[in-house]
Amino acid sequence: MLCQSCQEEEATMHLTKIINNQKKEIYLCKKCAQEKGELAFSAPSFSFNNLLAGLLNNEFTSKSTGSSLGLGYQEQKECENCGLNYKEFSNSGRLGCNECYLEFGNWTERLLKKIHGSNRHNGKVPQRTGGLIKVKKEIQDLRKQMQAAVEKEKFEEAAKLRDKIKELEAELE
Amino acid sequence: MSLTSKINNTLNKWMRGAGPDSDVVISSRIRLARNIMGIPFPKSADSEDSKHVVEKVKDVLSDGDNEYGLKLLELETIPALEREVMVEKHLISPEHAQAGENKAVSLTDDESISIMINEEDHIRIQTLLSGLQLNEAWEINNKVDDYLESQLNFAFDERYGYLTACPTNAGTGMRASVMLHLPALNLTKRINDVLGAISQLGLAVRGLYGEGSEALGNLYQVSNQVTLGATEEEIIDNLQGVINQIIEQERSAREALLKENELKLEDRIYRAYGILSYARQISTKEAMKLISDVRLGIDLEIIENVSANILNQLVILISPAALQKLAEKELTSTQRDQKRAELIRSRISEN
Ligand SMILES: [Zn+2]
Ligand SMILES: [Zn+2]
């Protein structure tokens, strides 16, 4: 992650400030932190790496009640597509490939939320993917309708819906 | 080639034009980060993967549908000095100018659109326009993105949006930024209040050329930090709203200066004009400061015989690499100071 002040250096300092009762997260490089005098009164400040490590630990105390087995397994986790492991990810704050986002799912979810205040995309959707998403959603809807038809023993209608689903599924391939 | 035509070759569209609100806003820029599905991001990719990316983009651009006239250049084939000039013109990042294997750039003739290939992400599309034209820049960039996407399978996730090497860019992958000239806010010592308020709003501010908090030539860049959760239009609206406020603040600070201290202000501006018109050697730092004063004088109609975008142009032309490119040779620092003064004198008297 880049320093929020100069946008040039890697942010190594993570500061939490309370402004008007609101918690504010600040990421700065060492130089900017010194310039802004943030270092003086922000002790104990900790590094971006520690922040990620902190996120990781939270993940495990909440999810697997600190089971050391789980932690060991997760720490060794490696992206099958590009080989990036969790340690490298947490050291650099950068991912190796698009698969990493899914491989390190829990952490990316939390990290994105921390950075952006949200982890759900609302913007542009690529035409291609957009088409696919639309079809997928349509299939989901039809499946529900078919289920409902079966429950009401309207088998003729259900058969029609089933054919439609098959058509759409073929489109997906 | 004459000096004038060489200079015109060095300048691009945004430096020559004067867009909306150009008394305060120098330029607007939209940048989109995109990656190709399945191929590791540049830092993790091996040389074969990276080559593949360059070739894929090359294929798309060489297609008949390339209405933009975007041409792809491998960075290694561009001389180092030219690459430096590209950085000074904000077409590529300093990191990208380091060149290296399988790095490329694609530009339109007017340089309003540039694509970096294999920088931090596989593809970074940028549109740079003069004045306050964020929506226009987004419209253009969006279309270029559509065009590339029609033939490339971009890494995208329904939840996280466009997937980028650094999670700080994920989602829209969009960075919108505006370059501002804020001399009066600086003179009236209100700049830090204004900039402080901006950073509270989730926007990033930095001095464009100076080190640390010092902004050379009173040039500042304001950009969005959040790229995920909001739509592209919302991000732009938010930035635009803040920029409009800053423009108002700068304009009223200029009015206040004129009202309260006209003589002092005029003196400052004419002194700057005098030095720039007659200096025989000048450093970048001094030149940037004086150019800013003269530009303020032009915008306040105190100086009327110099054209307004002289600041845009000179800021680029007096940068070290651009100067050496014009001179067609390497220059020592003393030689640069001399050439810089020469160039400024001739540009100012030309108008
Ligand atoms: Zn910094
Ligand atoms: Zn990966």
Coordinates of C-alpha atoms and ligand atoms in Angstrom, one line a residue:
Chain A
M1 CA 0.0 0.0 0.0
L2 CA 1.2 3.5 -0.8
C3 CA 1.8 6.2 1.7
Q4 CA -1.4 8.3 2.0
S5 CA 0.6 11.5 2.1
C6 CA 3.1 11.3 -0.7
Q7 CA 1.6 8.4 -2.7
E8 CA 5.1 7.4 -3.6
E9 CA 6.7 5.5 -0.8
E10 CA 5.5 2.2 0.6
A11 CA 3.4 2.8 3.7
T12 CA 5.2 1.3 6.6
M13 CA 3.4 3.1 9.5
H14 CA -0.1 2.5 10.4
L15 CA -1.7 5.1 12.7
T16 CA -5.1 5.1 14.4
K17 CA -6.3 8.5 15.3
I18 CA -9.5 9.5 17.1
I19 CA -10.9 12.6 15.6
N20 CA -14.3 13.8 16.8
N21 CA -15.0 10.4 18.3
Q22 CA -14.4 8.8 15.0
K23 CA -11.6 6.3 14.5
K24 CA -9.4 7.1 11.5
E25 CA -6.9 4.8 10.0
I26 CA -3.8 6.5 8.5
Y27 CA -1.1 4.8 6.5
L28 CA 2.2 6.7 6.0
C29 CA 5.7 6.1 4.9
K30 CA 8.3 6.7 7.5
K31 CA 9.5 10.0 6.0
C32 CA 6.0 11.5 5.8
A33 CA 5.1 10.3 9.3
Q34 CA 8.2 12.0 10.6
E35 CA 7.4 15.2 8.7
K36 CA 3.9 15.3 10.0
G37 CA 5.2 14.7 13.5
E38 CA 2.9 11.7 13.7
L39 CA 5.7 9.6 15.1
A40 CA 6.1 11.7 18.2
F41 CA 2.7 11.1 19.6
S42 CA 1.6 8.0 17.9
A43 CA 3.6 5.4 19.8
P44 CA 2.9 2.6 19.9
S45 CA 2.7 2.8 16.2
F46 CA 3.1 -0.4 14.3
S47 CA 3.9 -1.3 10.7
F48 CA 1.7 -2.2 7.9
N49 CA 3.0 -5.8 8.1
N50 CA 2.0 -5.9 11.8
L51 CA -1.4 -4.6 10.8
L52 CA -1.9 -7.4 8.4
A53 CA -0.6 -9.9 10.9
G54 CA -3.1 -8.4 13.4
L55 CA -5.9 -8.9 10.9
L56 CA -4.8 -12.5 10.5
N57 CA -4.8 -13.1 14.2
N58 CA -8.2 -11.6 14.6
E59 CA -9.4 -13.9 11.9
F60 CA -8.3 -16.9 13.9
T61 CA -9.3 -15.9 17.3
S62 CA -12.8 -15.3 16.1
K63 CA -13.1 -18.2 13.6
S64 CA -11.2 -21.1 15.1
T65 CA -10.8 -19.9 18.7
G66 CA -7.0 -19.7 18.4
S67 CA -6.5 -23.3 17.3
S68 CA -2.8 -23.5 16.5
L69 CA -3.5 -26.3 14.0
G70 CA -5.7 -24.1 11.9
L71 CA -3.2 -21.2 12.1
G72 CA -0.3 -23.4 10.9
Y73 CA -2.3 -24.7 8.0
Q74 CA -3.5 -21.2 6.9
E75 CA 0.0 -19.7 7.2
Q76 CA 1.3 -22.2 4.8
K77 CA -1.4 -21.5 2.4
E78 CA -0.2 -20.8 -1.1
C79 CA -2.0 -19.6 -4.2
E80 CA -2.3 -22.6 -6.6
N81 CA -2.1 -20.4 -9.7
C82 CA 0.9 -18.2 -9.0
G83 CA 2.6 -19.7 -5.9
L84 CA 2.4 -16.6 -3.8
N85 CA 2.1 -17.6 -0.1
Y86 CA 0.4 -15.8 2.6
K87 CA 3.6 -14.6 4.2
E88 CA 4.7 -12.9 1.0
F89 CA 1.2 -11.4 0.6
S90 CA 1.2 -10.0 4.2
N91 CA 4.8 -8.7 3.7
S92 CA 4.2 -6.8 0.5
G93 CA 0.4 -6.1 0.7
R94 CA 0.3 -7.1 -2.9
L95 CA -1.3 -10.1 -4.6
G96 CA 0.3 -12.3 -7.2
C97 CA -2.6 -13.0 -9.5
N98 CA -6.4 -12.8 -9.8
E99 CA -6.8 -16.2 -8.1
C100 CA -5.0 -14.9 -5.0
Y101 CA -8.1 -12.8 -4.2
L102 CA -10.1 -16.0 -3.9
E103 CA -7.3 -18.1 -2.4
F104 CA -6.8 -15.6 0.4
G105 CA -10.5 -15.0 0.6
N106 CA -10.9 -14.2 4.3
W107 CA -8.0 -11.9 4.3
T108 CA -8.8 -10.1 1.1
E109 CA -12.3 -9.5 2.3
R110 CA -11.1 -7.9 5.5
L111 CA -8.2 -6.0 3.9
L112 CA -10.5 -4.5 1.3
K113 CA -13.0 -3.5 3.9
K114 CA -10.2 -1.9 5.9
I115 CA -8.8 0.0 2.9
H116 CA -12.0 1.0 1.2
G117 CA -14.7 0.8 3.9
S118 CA -16.5 -1.6 1.7
N119 CA -15.7 -4.9 0.0
R120 CA -18.5 -5.1 -2.6
H121 CA -18.0 -3.7 -6.1
N122 CA -20.8 -1.5 -7.4
G123 CA -19.1 -0.1 -10.5
K124 CA -18.6 -1.1 -14.1
V125 CA -19.0 -4.7 -15.1
P126 CA -17.2 -6.0 -18.2
Q127 CA -19.6 -6.7 -21.0
R128 CA -18.6 -10.4 -21.2
T129 CA -18.8 -11.1 -17.5
G130 CA -21.9 -8.9 -17.3
G131 CA -23.6 -11.2 -19.8
L132 CA -22.6 -14.2 -17.8
I133 CA -23.7 -12.8 -14.5
K134 CA -27.0 -11.9 -16.0
V135 CA -27.5 -15.5 -17.4
K136 CA -26.4 -17.0 -14.0
K137 CA -29.0 -14.9 -12.2
E138 CA -31.7 -15.8 -14.6
I139 CA -30.9 -19.5 -14.1
Q140 CA -31.1 -19.1 -10.3
D141 CA -34.5 -17.4 -10.7
L142 CA -35.8 -20.1 -13.0
R143 CA -34.6 -22.8 -10.6
K144 CA -36.6 -21.3 -7.8
Q145 CA -39.7 -21.1 -10.0
M146 CA -39.2 -24.7 -11.1
Q147 CA -38.9 -25.7 -7.4
A148 CA -42.1 -23.9 -6.6
A149 CA -43.9 -25.5 -9.6
V150 CA -42.8 -29.0 -8.5
E151 CA -44.1 -28.3 -5.0
K152 CA -47.4 -27.3 -6.4
E153 CA -47.3 -30.4 -8.6
K154 CA -47.5 -28.4 -11.7
F155 CA -45.3 -30.8 -13.6
E156 CA -45.9 -29.5 -17.1
E157 CA -44.8 -26.0 -16.1
A158 CA -41.8 -27.4 -14.3
A159 CA -40.7 -29.3 -17.4
K160 CA -40.9 -26.2 -19.4
L161 CA -38.8 -24.3 -16.9
R162 CA -36.3 -27.2 -16.9
D163 CA -35.9 -26.9 -20.6
K164 CA -35.3 -23.2 -20.4
I165 CA -32.7 -23.7 -17.7
K166 CA -30.9 -26.3 -20.0
E167 CA -30.9 -23.8 -22.8
L168 CA -29.3 -21.1 -20.7
E169 CA -26.8 -23.5 -19.2
A170 CA -25.7 -24.4 -22.7
E171 CA -25.3 -20.6 -23.3
L172 CA -22.9 -20.4 -20.4
E173 CA -20.5 -23.0 -21.9
Chain B
M1 CA 14.0 21.1 -37.2
S2 CA 13.4 24.6 -35.8
L3 CA 13.2 25.2 -32.1
T4 CA 9.5 26.1 -32.3
S5 CA 8.6 22.9 -34.1
K6 CA 10.8 20.9 -31.7
I7 CA 8.9 22.5 -28.8
N8 CA 5.6 21.7 -30.4
N9 CA 6.7 18.1 -30.8
T10 CA 7.4 18.1 -27.1
L11 CA 4.1 19.6 -26.1
N12 CA 0.9 17.6 -26.2
K13 CA -2.7 18.4 -26.2
W14 CA -3.4 19.3 -22.6
M15 CA -0.4 21.6 -22.5
R16 CA -1.5 23.6 -25.5
G17 CA -5.2 23.7 -24.7
A18 CA -7.1 25.6 -22.0
G19 CA -10.0 23.6 -20.7
P20 CA -12.8 24.6 -18.4
D21 CA -11.8 26.4 -15.2
S22 CA -8.3 26.6 -16.5
D23 CA -7.5 29.6 -14.2
V24 CA -7.2 27.1 -11.4
V25 CA -7.3 23.6 -12.9
I26 CA -4.4 22.6 -15.1
S27 CA -5.4 19.1 -16.1
S28 CA -7.7 16.2 -15.3
R29 CA -6.7 12.6 -15.4
I30 CA -8.5 9.3 -15.2
R31 CA -6.6 6.0 -14.9
L32 CA -8.0 2.5 -15.0
A33 CA -6.1 -0.6 -13.8
R34 CA -6.8 -3.8 -15.6
N35 CA -5.3 -7.3 -15.6
I36 CA -5.8 -10.3 -17.9
M37 CA -7.5 -13.3 -16.3
G38 CA -5.3 -16.2 -15.4
I39 CA -1.9 -14.5 -16.0
P40 CA 0.0 -13.6 -12.8
F41 CA 0.3 -9.8 -12.2
P42 CA 3.6 -8.3 -13.6
K43 CA 5.6 -8.6 -10.4
S44 CA 4.9 -12.3 -10.1
A45 CA 4.8 -13.1 -13.8
D46 CA 7.7 -14.8 -15.5
S47 CA 9.1 -13.4 -18.7
E48 CA 7.0 -15.6 -20.9
D49 CA 3.8 -14.5 -19.2
S50 CA 4.8 -10.9 -19.6
K51 CA 5.6 -11.3 -23.2
H52 CA 2.2 -12.9 -23.7
V53 CA 0.6 -9.8 -22.2
V54 CA 2.4 -7.4 -24.5
E55 CA 1.5 -9.6 -27.5
K56 CA -2.1 -9.8 -26.5
V57 CA -2.4 -6.0 -26.3
K58 CA -0.4 -5.6 -29.5
D59 CA -2.9 -7.9 -31.3
V60 CA -5.9 -5.9 -30.1
L61 CA -4.3 -2.6 -31.1
S62 CA -3.2 -3.8 -34.5
D63 CA -6.8 -4.8 -35.2
G64 CA -8.8 -2.6 -37.7
D65 CA -11.1 -1.4 -34.9
N66 CA -8.4 0.7 -33.3
E67 CA -10.1 4.0 -34.0
Y68 CA -7.8 5.8 -31.5
G69 CA -4.6 5.3 -33.5
L70 CA -3.0 3.9 -30.4
K71 CA 0.5 2.6 -31.2
L72 CA 2.4 0.2 -29.1
L73 CA 6.1 0.9 -28.3
E74 CA 8.3 -1.5 -26.4
L75 CA 10.0 0.7 -23.8
E76 CA 13.4 -0.9 -24.4
T77 CA 13.4 0.5 -27.9
I78 CA 12.9 4.1 -26.6
P79 CA 16.0 6.0 -25.6
A80 CA 16.3 6.7 -21.9
L81 CA 16.0 10.5 -22.3
E82 CA 12.7 10.1 -24.3
R83 CA 11.4 7.9 -21.5
E84 CA 12.3 10.6 -19.0
V85 CA 10.4 13.1 -21.0
M86 CA 7.4 10.8 -21.0
V87 CA 7.5 10.9 -17.2
E88 CA 7.8 14.7 -17.1
K89 CA 4.7 14.8 -19.3
H90 CA 2.9 12.4 -17.0
L91 CA 2.4 9.8 -19.7
I92 CA 4.2 7.0 -17.8
S93 CA 5.3 6.5 -14.2
P94 CA 8.9 6.9 -13.1
E95 CA 8.9 3.1 -12.3
H96 CA 7.8 2.3 -15.8
A97 CA 10.5 4.5 -17.3
Q98 CA 13.1 2.2 -15.8
A99 CA 12.1 0.1 -18.9
G100 CA 13.1 -3.6 -18.7
E101 CA 12.0 -6.6 -20.6
N102 CA 8.4 -6.8 -21.9
K103 CA 7.3 -3.4 -20.7
A104 CA 5.5 -1.3 -23.2
V105 CA 3.5 1.9 -23.7
S106 CA 0.9 2.8 -26.2
L107 CA 0.0 6.4 -27.1
T108 CA -2.3 8.3 -29.3
D109 CA -0.7 11.0 -31.5
D110 CA -2.0 13.8 -29.3
E111 CA -0.9 11.9 -26.2
S112 CA -4.3 12.4 -24.5
I113 CA -4.6 8.6 -24.1
S114 CA -1.7 6.5 -22.9
I115 CA -1.6 2.8 -21.9
M116 CA 1.1 1.4 -19.8
I117 CA 1.7 -2.3 -20.3
N118 CA 3.2 -4.5 -17.5
E119 CA 3.6 -1.7 -15.0
E120 CA 2.2 -2.7 -11.6
D121 CA -0.8 -4.1 -13.4
H122 CA -0.9 -5.7 -16.9
I123 CA -2.7 -2.7 -18.3
R124 CA -3.2 0.9 -17.1
I125 CA -5.2 3.1 -19.3
Q126 CA -4.9 6.9 -18.8
T127 CA -6.7 9.8 -20.3
L128 CA -5.3 13.3 -19.7
L129 CA -7.2 16.4 -20.6
S130 CA -6.7 20.1 -19.9
G131 CA -8.7 22.0 -17.4
L132 CA -11.5 20.4 -15.3
Q133 CA -12.8 17.6 -17.6
L134 CA -13.1 14.6 -15.3
N135 CA -16.4 13.4 -16.9
E136 CA -15.0 13.8 -20.4
A137 CA -11.8 12.0 -19.5
W138 CA -13.9 9.2 -17.9
E139 CA -16.0 8.9 -21.0
I140 CA -13.0 8.5 -23.2
N141 CA -11.2 6.1 -20.9
N142 CA -14.4 4.0 -20.5
K143 CA -14.6 3.6 -24.2
V144 CA -11.0 2.6 -24.6
D145 CA -11.6 0.1 -21.8
D146 CA -14.7 -1.3 -23.6
Y147 CA -12.6 -1.6 -26.8
L148 CA -9.8 -3.5 -25.1
E149 CA -12.2 -5.6 -23.1
S150 CA -14.0 -6.7 -26.3
Q151 CA -11.0 -8.8 -27.1
L152 CA -9.3 -9.3 -23.7
N153 CA -10.6 -11.3 -20.8
F154 CA -10.1 -9.0 -17.8
A155 CA -9.7 -10.3 -14.3
F156 CA -13.0 -9.5 -12.6
D157 CA -14.9 -10.8 -9.6
E158 CA -18.6 -10.1 -9.0
R159 CA -17.8 -9.1 -5.4
Y160 CA -14.5 -7.4 -5.7
G161 CA -14.7 -5.9 -9.2
Y162 CA -11.6 -5.6 -11.3
L163 CA -8.8 -7.4 -9.6
T164 CA -5.5 -5.5 -9.3
A165 CA -2.0 -6.3 -8.0
C166 CA -2.5 -3.9 -5.1
P167 CA -5.8 -4.2 -3.2
T168 CA -5.8 -0.4 -2.8
N169 CA -6.8 -0.3 -6.5
A170 CA -9.4 -3.1 -6.6
G171 CA -13.0 -2.6 -7.6
T172 CA -13.3 0.1 -10.2
G173 CA -9.5 0.1 -10.6
M174 CA -10.0 3.8 -11.1
R175 CA -7.9 6.7 -10.0
A176 CA -9.3 10.1 -10.9
S177 CA -7.0 13.1 -10.3
V178 CA -6.9 16.8 -10.9
M179 CA -3.8 19.1 -11.1
L180 CA -4.5 22.5 -9.4
H181 CA -2.6 25.8 -9.4
L182 CA -3.2 27.3 -6.0
P183 CA -1.0 30.4 -5.6
A184 CA -3.4 32.6 -3.7
L185 CA -4.3 29.9 -1.1
N186 CA -0.6 29.6 -0.5
L187 CA 0.0 33.3 -0.3
T188 CA -2.9 33.8 2.1
K189 CA -1.5 30.8 4.2
R190 CA -4.9 29.0 3.9
I191 CA -3.5 26.1 1.9
N192 CA -2.9 23.8 4.8
D193 CA -6.5 24.2 6.1
V194 CA -7.9 23.5 2.7
L195 CA -5.7 20.5 2.0
G196 CA -6.2 19.2 5.5
A197 CA -10.0 19.3 5.0
I198 CA -9.6 17.4 1.7
S199 CA -7.7 14.6 3.2
Q200 CA -10.5 14.2 5.8
L201 CA -12.8 13.5 2.9
G202 CA -11.0 10.3 1.8
L203 CA -9.1 12.1 -1.0
A204 CA -5.3 12.2 -1.4
V205 CA -3.5 15.5 -1.9
R206 CA 0.1 16.0 -2.7
G207 CA 2.4 18.7 -4.1
L208 CA 3.1 17.8 -7.6
Y209 CA 6.8 18.4 -7.9
G210 CA 8.1 19.3 -4.5
E211 CA 9.5 17.0 -1.9
G212 CA 7.3 16.3 1.1
S213 CA 4.8 18.9 1.8
E214 CA 6.4 21.6 -0.3
A215 CA 4.7 22.1 -3.7
L216 CA 6.9 23.4 -6.4
G217 CA 5.1 26.0 -8.5
N218 CA 2.0 25.9 -6.2
L219 CA 0.9 22.8 -8.1
Y220 CA -1.2 20.2 -6.3
Q221 CA -2.7 16.9 -7.3
V222 CA -5.9 15.8 -5.7
S223 CA -7.2 12.2 -6.3
N224 CA -9.6 9.6 -4.9
Q225 CA -8.3 7.0 -2.5
V226 CA -11.3 4.7 -2.4
T227 CA -11.8 2.6 -5.5
L228 CA -14.2 -0.1 -4.2
G229 CA -17.8 0.2 -3.1
A230 CA -18.8 3.3 -5.1
T231 CA -19.5 3.5 -8.9
E232 CA -17.1 5.3 -11.2
E233 CA -19.6 8.2 -11.5
E234 CA -20.0 8.5 -7.8
I235 CA -16.2 8.7 -7.3
I236 CA -15.9 11.4 -10.0
D237 CA -18.9 13.3 -8.6
N238 CA -17.4 13.3 -5.2
L239 CA -14.0 14.5 -6.4
Q240 CA -15.6 17.1 -8.7
G241 CA -17.6 18.5 -5.8
V242 CA -14.5 18.9 -3.7
I243 CA -12.6 20.4 -6.6
N244 CA -15.4 23.0 -7.2
Q245 CA -15.0 24.1 -3.6
I246 CA -11.3 24.5 -3.9
I247 CA -11.7 26.5 -7.1
E248 CA -14.1 28.8 -5.3
Q249 CA -11.7 29.2 -2.3
E250 CA -8.8 29.9 -4.6
R251 CA -10.7 32.5 -6.6
S252 CA -12.0 34.3 -3.5
A253 CA -8.4 34.3 -2.1
R254 CA -7.2 35.9 -5.3
E255 CA -9.9 38.5 -5.1
A256 CA -9.1 39.2 -1.4
L257 CA -5.4 39.6 -2.3
L258 CA -6.3 42.1 -5.1
K259 CA -8.5 44.0 -2.8
E260 CA -6.3 44.2 0.2
N261 CA -2.8 44.2 -1.2
E262 CA -3.0 45.1 -4.9
L263 CA 0.3 47.0 -5.0
K264 CA 2.2 44.3 -3.2
L265 CA 0.7 41.6 -5.4
E266 CA 1.5 43.6 -8.6
D267 CA 5.0 44.2 -7.4
R268 CA 5.5 40.5 -6.8
I269 CA 4.1 39.5 -10.2
Y270 CA 6.1 42.1 -12.2
R271 CA 9.3 41.2 -10.4
A272 CA 8.8 37.5 -11.3
Y273 CA 8.0 38.6 -14.9
G274 CA 11.2 40.8 -14.9
I275 CA 13.4 38.0 -13.7
L276 CA 12.0 35.5 -16.1
S277 CA 12.4 38.0 -19.0
Y278 CA 16.0 38.7 -18.3
A279 CA 17.6 36.0 -16.2
R280 CA 20.7 34.3 -17.7
Q281 CA 20.6 31.2 -15.6
I282 CA 17.9 29.8 -13.4
S283 CA 17.2 26.7 -11.4
T284 CA 14.0 24.6 -11.8
K285 CA 13.0 25.5 -8.3
E286 CA 13.3 29.3 -8.8
A287 CA 11.7 29.1 -12.3
M288 CA 8.7 27.1 -11.0
K289 CA 8.1 29.7 -8.3
L290 CA 8.3 32.7 -10.7
I291 CA 6.3 31.0 -13.4
S292 CA 3.6 30.4 -10.8
D293 CA 3.6 34.2 -10.0
V294 CA 3.4 35.2 -13.6
R295 CA 0.6 32.7 -14.3
L296 CA -1.3 34.3 -11.4
G297 CA -0.7 37.7 -12.9
I298 CA -2.1 36.4 -16.2
D299 CA -5.2 35.0 -14.6
L300 CA -5.7 38.2 -12.7
E301 CA -5.2 40.2 -16.0
I302 CA -2.3 42.1 -14.5
I303 CA -0.1 40.7 -17.2
E304 CA -1.8 40.7 -20.6
N305 CA 0.8 40.1 -23.2
V306 CA 1.7 36.6 -22.2
S307 CA -0.5 33.6 -23.0
A308 CA -2.1 31.8 -20.1
N309 CA -1.0 28.3 -20.7
I310 CA 2.6 29.4 -20.6
L311 CA 2.8 27.8 -17.1
N312 CA 1.5 24.4 -18.5
Q313 CA 4.1 24.5 -21.2
L314 CA 7.1 25.8 -19.4
V315 CA 6.7 23.5 -16.4
I316 CA 7.2 20.6 -18.8
L317 CA 9.7 22.2 -21.1
I318 CA 12.1 23.3 -18.4
S319 CA 12.3 19.9 -16.7
P320 CA 15.8 18.3 -17.0
A321 CA 15.0 15.6 -19.6
A322 CA 12.9 17.8 -21.8
L323 CA 15.6 20.5 -21.8
Q324 CA 18.2 18.0 -22.9
K325 CA 15.9 16.6 -25.5
L326 CA 15.5 20.1 -27.0
A327 CA 19.3 20.7 -26.8
E328 CA 19.8 17.2 -28.3
K329 CA 22.6 16.4 -25.9
E330 CA 23.3 15.8 -22.3
L331 CA 23.8 18.9 -20.2
T332 CA 25.5 19.6 -17.0
S333 CA 23.5 21.3 -14.3
T334 CA 25.0 24.7 -15.0
Q335 CA 24.3 24.3 -18.7
R336 CA 20.7 23.3 -17.9
D337 CA 20.3 26.4 -15.8
Q338 CA 21.5 28.5 -18.7
K339 CA 19.4 26.7 -21.3
R340 CA 16.4 27.0 -19.0
A341 CA 16.8 30.7 -18.7
E342 CA 17.2 31.0 -22.5
L343 CA 14.1 29.0 -23.2
I344 CA 12.0 30.9 -20.7
R345 CA 13.1 34.3 -22.1
S346 CA 12.3 33.2 -25.7
R347 CA 8.9 31.8 -24.8
I348 CA 7.9 34.8 -22.8
S349 CA 9.0 37.4 -25.4
E350 CA 7.4 35.3 -28.2
N351 CA 3.9 35.9 -26.9
Ligands
ZN1 ZN 5.1 9.3 2.3
ZN2 ZN -2.1 -16.1 -7.1

